[in-house]
CSV table of C-alpha atoms in Angstrom, one decimal:
chain,number,residue,atom,x,y,z
K,1,MET,CA,101.0,78.3,105.5
K,2,ARG,CA,98.9,80.8,103.6
K,3,ILE,CA,99.8,84.5,104.1
K,4,LEU,CA,97.9,87.6,103.1
K,5,LEU,CA,100.3,90.6,102.6
K,6,THR,CA,99.0,94.2,102.5
K,7,ASN,CA,100.2,97.7,103.4
K,8,ASP,CA,99.3,101.4,103.2
K,9,ASP,CA,102.1,102.5,101.0
K,10,GLY,CA,100.7,100.9,97.9
K,11,VAL,CA,101.1,97.7,96.0
K,12,TYR,CA,104.3,98.9,94.2
K,13,ALA,CA,106.0,100.0,97.4
K,14,PRO,CA,109.5,98.6,97.9
K,15,GLY,CA,108.8,97.7,101.5
K,16,LEU,CA,106.0,95.4,100.5
K,17,ARG,CA,108.1,93.8,97.7
K,18,ALA,CA,111.0,93.2,100.1
K,19,LEU,CA,108.7,91.7,102.8
K,20,ARG,CA,106.9,89.5,100.2
K,21,LYS,CA,110.3,87.9,99.3
K,22,GLU,CA,111.1,87.1,102.9
K,23,LEU,CA,107.6,85.8,103.7
K,24,GLN,CA,107.8,83.4,100.8
K,25,LYS,CA,110.3,81.5,102.9
K,26,LEU,CA,107.4,80.8,105.4
K,27,GLY,CA,104.6,80.0,103.0
K,28,GLU,CA,102.4,81.0,100.1
K,29,VAL,CA,102.0,84.7,99.9
K,30,THR,CA,99.2,86.6,98.2
K,31,VAL,CA,99.2,90.4,98.0
K,32,VAL,CA,96.1,92.5,98.2
K,33,ALA,CA,97.1,96.1,98.7
K,34,PRO,CA,96.0,99.6,97.8
K,35,ALA,CA,96.7,100.8,94.2
K,36,GLY,CA,98.2,104.0,95.6
K,37,GLU,CA,99.6,105.4,98.8
K,38,GLN,CA,97.1,105.5,101.7
K,39,SER,CA,99.3,106.6,104.6
K,40,ALA,CA,97.6,107.8,107.8
K,41,VAL,CA,94.1,106.9,106.6
K,42,GLY,CA,93.5,105.0,109.8
K,43,HIS,CA,90.7,102.5,109.8
K,44,SER,CA,88.6,104.2,107.2
K,45,ILE,CA,86.7,102.1,104.6
K,46,THR,CA,85.1,103.0,101.2
K,47,LEU,CA,81.4,103.2,101.1
K,48,LEU,CA,80.3,105.6,98.4
K,49,THR,CA,82.5,104.6,95.5
K,50,PRO,CA,83.2,101.3,93.8
K,51,LEU,CA,86.3,99.3,94.8
K,52,LEU,CA,88.1,98.7,91.5
K,53,VAL,CA,90.4,95.7,91.6
K,54,GLN,CA,93.1,94.8,89.2
K,55,GLU,CA,95.4,91.8,89.2
K,56,VAL,CA,99.1,92.6,89.5
K,57,LEU,CA,102.3,90.7,88.5
K,58,ASP,CA,105.6,90.5,90.3
K,59,GLU,CA,109.1,91.4,88.9
K,60,ASN,CA,109.1,88.0,87.1
K,61,GLN,CA,105.7,88.6,85.5
K,62,ARG,CA,104.0,86.0,87.7
K,63,PRO,CA,100.7,86.6,89.4
K,64,MET,CA,101.3,88.4,92.7
K,65,GLY,CA,97.8,89.4,93.8
K,66,TRP,CA,95.5,92.4,93.4
K,67,ALA,CA,95.7,96.2,93.6
K,68,VAL,CA,92.6,97.8,95.1
K,69,GLU,CA,91.4,101.3,94.6
K,70,GLY,CA,90.6,101.7,98.2
K,71,ARG,CA,91.9,101.8,101.8
K,72,PRO,CA,94.1,99.2,103.6
K,73,ALA,CA,91.1,98.0,105.6
K,74,ASP,CA,89.1,97.6,102.3
K,75,CYS,CA,91.9,95.4,101.0
K,76,VAL,CA,91.8,93.0,103.9
K,77,LYS,CA,88.0,92.8,103.8
K,78,LEU,CA,87.9,92.1,100.0
K,79,ALA,CA,90.8,89.6,100.3
K,80,LEU,CA,89.1,87.6,103.1
K,81,MET,CA,85.5,87.9,101.8
K,82,GLU,CA,85.9,87.8,98.0
K,83,LEU,CA,89.3,87.5,96.4
K,84,LEU,CA,91.0,84.6,98.2
K,85,PRO,CA,89.8,81.0,97.6
K,86,GLN,CA,90.8,80.1,101.2
K,87,ARG,CA,91.3,82.3,104.2
K,88,PRO,CA,94.9,82.9,105.1
K,89,ASP,CA,96.6,81.6,108.3
K,90,LEU,CA,98.4,84.9,108.8
K,91,VAL,CA,97.8,88.5,107.8
K,92,VAL,CA,100.9,90.8,107.5
K,93,SER,CA,100.8,94.5,106.8
K,94,GLY,CA,103.9,96.3,105.8
K,95,CYS,CA,106.8,96.9,105.6
K,96,ASN,CA,105.8,100.5,106.2
K,97,ALA,CA,108.2,103.4,105.4
K,98,GLY,CA,108.3,105.0,108.8
K,99,SER,CA,107.6,103.7,112.3
K,100,ASN,CA,104.1,103.2,113.7
K,101,ALA,CA,104.8,103.5,117.4
K,102,GLY,CA,103.1,105.3,120.2
K,103,ILE,CA,99.8,107.0,119.5
K,104,ASN,CA,100.6,106.9,115.8
K,105,VAL,CA,99.0,103.4,115.7
K,106,LEU,CA,95.7,105.2,115.8
K,107,TYR,CA,96.3,107.0,112.5
K,108,SER,CA,98.2,104.2,110.8
K,109,GLY,CA,96.7,102.5,107.7
K,110,THR,CA,99.4,99.8,108.2
K,111,VAL,CA,98.1,98.9,111.7
K,112,ALA,CA,94.5,99.3,110.6
K,113,ALA,CA,94.9,96.6,108.0
K,114,ALA,CA,96.3,94.3,110.7
K,115,ILE,CA,93.4,95.2,112.9
K,116,GLU,CA,91.0,94.2,110.1
K,117,GLY,CA,92.7,90.8,109.9
K,118,ALA,CA,92.3,90.4,113.6
K,119,PHE,CA,88.6,91.2,113.3
K,120,PHE,CA,88.4,88.0,111.1
K,121,ARG,CA,90.2,86.0,113.8
K,122,ARG,CA,93.4,85.7,111.8
K,123,THR,CA,96.7,86.2,113.5
K,124,SER,CA,97.7,89.7,112.2
K,125,ILE,CA,101.1,91.5,112.3
K,126,ALA,CA,101.9,95.1,111.4
K,127,VAL,CA,105.5,95.8,110.4
K,128,SER,CA,107.1,99.2,110.1
K,129,LEU,CA,110.7,100.5,109.5
K,130,GLU,CA,111.7,103.7,111.3
K,131,TYR,CA,113.5,106.3,109.3
K,132,LEU,CA,115.4,109.3,110.5
K,133,LYS,CA,115.9,111.2,107.2
K,134,PRO,CA,114.2,111.0,103.8
K,135,ARG,CA,116.6,108.7,102.0
K,136,PRO,CA,116.4,105.2,100.5
K,137,LEU,CA,115.6,102.7,103.2
K,138,ASN,CA,117.2,99.3,103.6
K,139,PHE,CA,114.0,97.4,103.2
K,140,PRO,CA,115.6,94.0,102.3
K,141,ARG,CA,117.4,94.0,105.7
K,142,ALA,CA,114.4,95.2,107.5
K,143,ALA,CA,112.2,92.5,105.9
K,144,GLU,CA,114.8,89.9,106.9
K,145,LEU,CA,114.6,91.0,110.5
K,146,ALA,CA,110.8,91.2,110.4
K,147,ARG,CA,110.6,87.6,109.0
K,148,GLN,CA,112.8,86.3,111.8
K,149,VAL,CA,110.6,88.0,114.4
K,150,ILE,CA,107.4,86.8,112.7
K,151,GLU,CA,108.7,83.2,112.5
K,152,GLN,CA,109.5,83.3,116.3
K,153,LEU,CA,106.1,84.8,117.1
K,154,LEU,CA,104.3,82.0,115.2
K,155,ALA,CA,106.5,79.4,117.0
K,156,HIS,CA,104.7,80.4,120.2
K,157,GLU,CA,101.3,79.7,118.6
K,158,PRO,CA,99.6,83.0,119.5
K,159,PRO,CA,95.8,82.7,120.1
K,160,GLU,CA,93.5,83.0,117.1
K,161,GLY,CA,93.0,86.7,116.2
K,162,SER,CA,96.1,87.9,117.9
K,163,LEU,CA,97.2,91.5,116.8
K,164,ILE,CA,100.9,92.4,117.1
K,165,ASN,CA,102.7,95.6,116.1
K,166,VAL,CA,106.4,95.2,115.1
K,167,ASN,CA,108.7,98.2,114.6
K,168,ILE,CA,112.2,97.9,113.2
K,169,PRO,CA,114.6,100.6,114.3
K,170,SER,CA,116.3,102.8,111.7
K,171,LEU,CA,119.3,100.9,110.4
K,172,GLU,CA,121.2,104.2,110.3
K,173,ARG,CA,121.6,103.9,114.1
K,174,GLY,CA,123.9,100.9,113.6
K,175,PRO,CA,123.4,97.2,114.3
K,176,VAL,CA,120.1,96.2,115.8
K,177,ARG,CA,120.5,95.5,119.5
K,178,GLY,CA,117.8,92.8,119.9
K,179,VAL,CA,114.1,92.5,120.4
K,180,ARG,CA,112.0,94.0,123.2
K,181,VAL,CA,108.4,93.2,124.0
K,182,VAL,CA,107.1,96.5,125.3
K,183,PRO,CA,103.8,98.4,125.7
K,184,GLN,CA,102.6,101.2,123.4
K,185,ASN,CA,103.7,104.6,124.4
K,186,ILE,CA,100.7,106.9,125.0
K,187,ALA,CA,102.5,110.2,125.6
K,188,PRO,CA,101.5,112.8,123.1
K,189,TYR,CA,103.6,113.7,120.1
K,190,ARG,CA,104.5,117.3,119.2
K,191,GLU,CA,103.2,118.4,115.8
K,192,THR,CA,103.5,121.6,113.9
K,193,TYR,CA,102.0,123.1,110.7
K,194,ASP,CA,103.4,125.4,108.1
K,195,ARG,CA,101.1,128.4,107.5
K,196,ARG,CA,101.2,129.4,103.8
K,197,VAL,CA,99.4,131.5,101.3
K,198,ASP,CA,98.5,130.3,97.8
K,199,PRO,CA,98.8,132.5,94.6
K,200,ARG,CA,95.1,133.5,95.0
K,201,GLY,CA,95.7,134.8,98.5
K,202,ARG,CA,94.1,131.9,100.4
K,203,VAL,CA,95.6,130.7,103.6
K,204,TYR,CA,96.4,127.0,103.9
K,205,PHE,CA,98.3,124.8,106.4
K,206,TRP,CA,100.6,121.9,105.7
K,207,ASN,CA,101.4,119.3,108.4
K,208,ASN,CA,105.2,119.1,109.0
K,209,PRO,CA,106.6,115.5,108.8
K,210,ASP,CA,108.8,115.9,111.8
K,211,PHE,CA,106.8,114.3,114.6
K,212,THR,CA,108.6,114.3,118.0
K,213,CYS,CA,107.6,112.8,121.3
K,214,PRO,CA,109.3,115.1,123.8
K,215,ASP,CA,108.4,113.2,127.0
K,216,PRO,CA,107.8,109.5,126.2
K,217,HIS,CA,107.1,107.0,128.9
K,218,PRO,CA,110.1,104.8,129.7
K,219,ASP,CA,110.3,101.2,128.5
K,220,THR,CA,107.7,101.7,125.7
K,221,ASP,CA,107.9,101.2,121.9
K,222,VAL,CA,109.0,104.8,121.3
K,223,THR,CA,111.9,104.7,123.8
K,224,GLN,CA,113.2,101.2,122.9
K,225,LEU,CA,113.0,101.9,119.2
K,226,LYS,CA,115.2,104.9,119.7
K,227,GLU,CA,117.6,102.7,121.6
K,228,GLY,CA,118.0,100.5,118.6
K,229,TYR,CA,115.7,97.6,119.5
K,230,VAL,CA,113.0,95.9,117.4
K,231,THR,CA,109.9,96.5,119.4
K,232,VAL,CA,107.0,94.0,119.6
K,233,THR,CA,103.7,95.2,121.1
K,234,PRO,CA,100.5,93.1,121.4
K,235,LEU,CA,97.5,95.3,120.7
K,236,GLN,CA,93.8,95.0,121.1
K,237,PHE,CA,90.9,96.8,119.4
K,238,ASP,CA,88.5,96.6,122.4
K,239,LEU,CA,88.3,100.3,123.3
K,240,THR,CA,86.1,99.8,126.4
K,241,HIS,CA,87.5,101.4,129.5
K,242,ALA,CA,86.9,98.5,131.9
K,243,VAL,CA,87.7,100.4,135.1
K,244,MET,CA,85.4,103.3,134.1
K,245,LEU,CA,82.7,100.8,133.1
K,246,GLU,CA,82.6,99.3,136.5
K,247,ARG,CA,82.4,102.7,138.2
K,248,MET,CA,79.6,103.8,135.9
K,249,LYS,CA,77.4,100.8,136.7
K,250,ASP,CA,76.3,102.5,139.9
K,251,TRP,CA,75.5,105.8,138.2
K,252,GLN,CA,71.8,106.6,138.1
K,253,PHE,CA,70.4,108.0,134.8
K,254,ARG,CA,66.9,109.5,134.4
K,255,LEU,CA,65.1,110.6,131.3
K,256,ALA,CA,62.2,113.1,131.4
């Protein structure tokens, strides 16, 4: 099996390296990832500047893939259209430092890379590891859990172009309790900004990293992750509101 591995934390991120090692148990892995961190860039792509590409080596000085001076979605586009001699059977994005659950999937570069793979009709899986405090994360264990989940997902032969979001609970919570297939939480998060003044007297704001979801819907990715379960959520990128579409078909519009 041919696997394309990408992320939004950058080609040298420990989460990507750990996941690559585990995915090599499933097939041939090629990395095409951003040269630097691209967290929370969503599904943006590069249009006005060149996409510089450089080959990168692994810890054994063997070819690993390419670093791209661009966004996660750029990486997948380039990989599938230019860099890989054959299209992969599977696209995996991660392992991200921090969960991508609830409405955060809309901001996530990790999920965006997986969405891009699904555009190309490849089975695509985003993988993220929740963290509770800024400290070294146990990526090797998270990658092992992710590989087990991915292996079982593939055993069910998901339809071509399937898009799946996997979140690993913080390992500081204790042993992982199992796997839950749950919907995405759509309750809003609570965000805050620090208001500061720079040495020249200009006001600026800095987004605080502590995102909380005070009232999540029950039995969703946010709640089950907090309970210590790996969450598996099938996603889709068709944003059409089908019910509203049916209702609007009877509306009469006139132009002067």
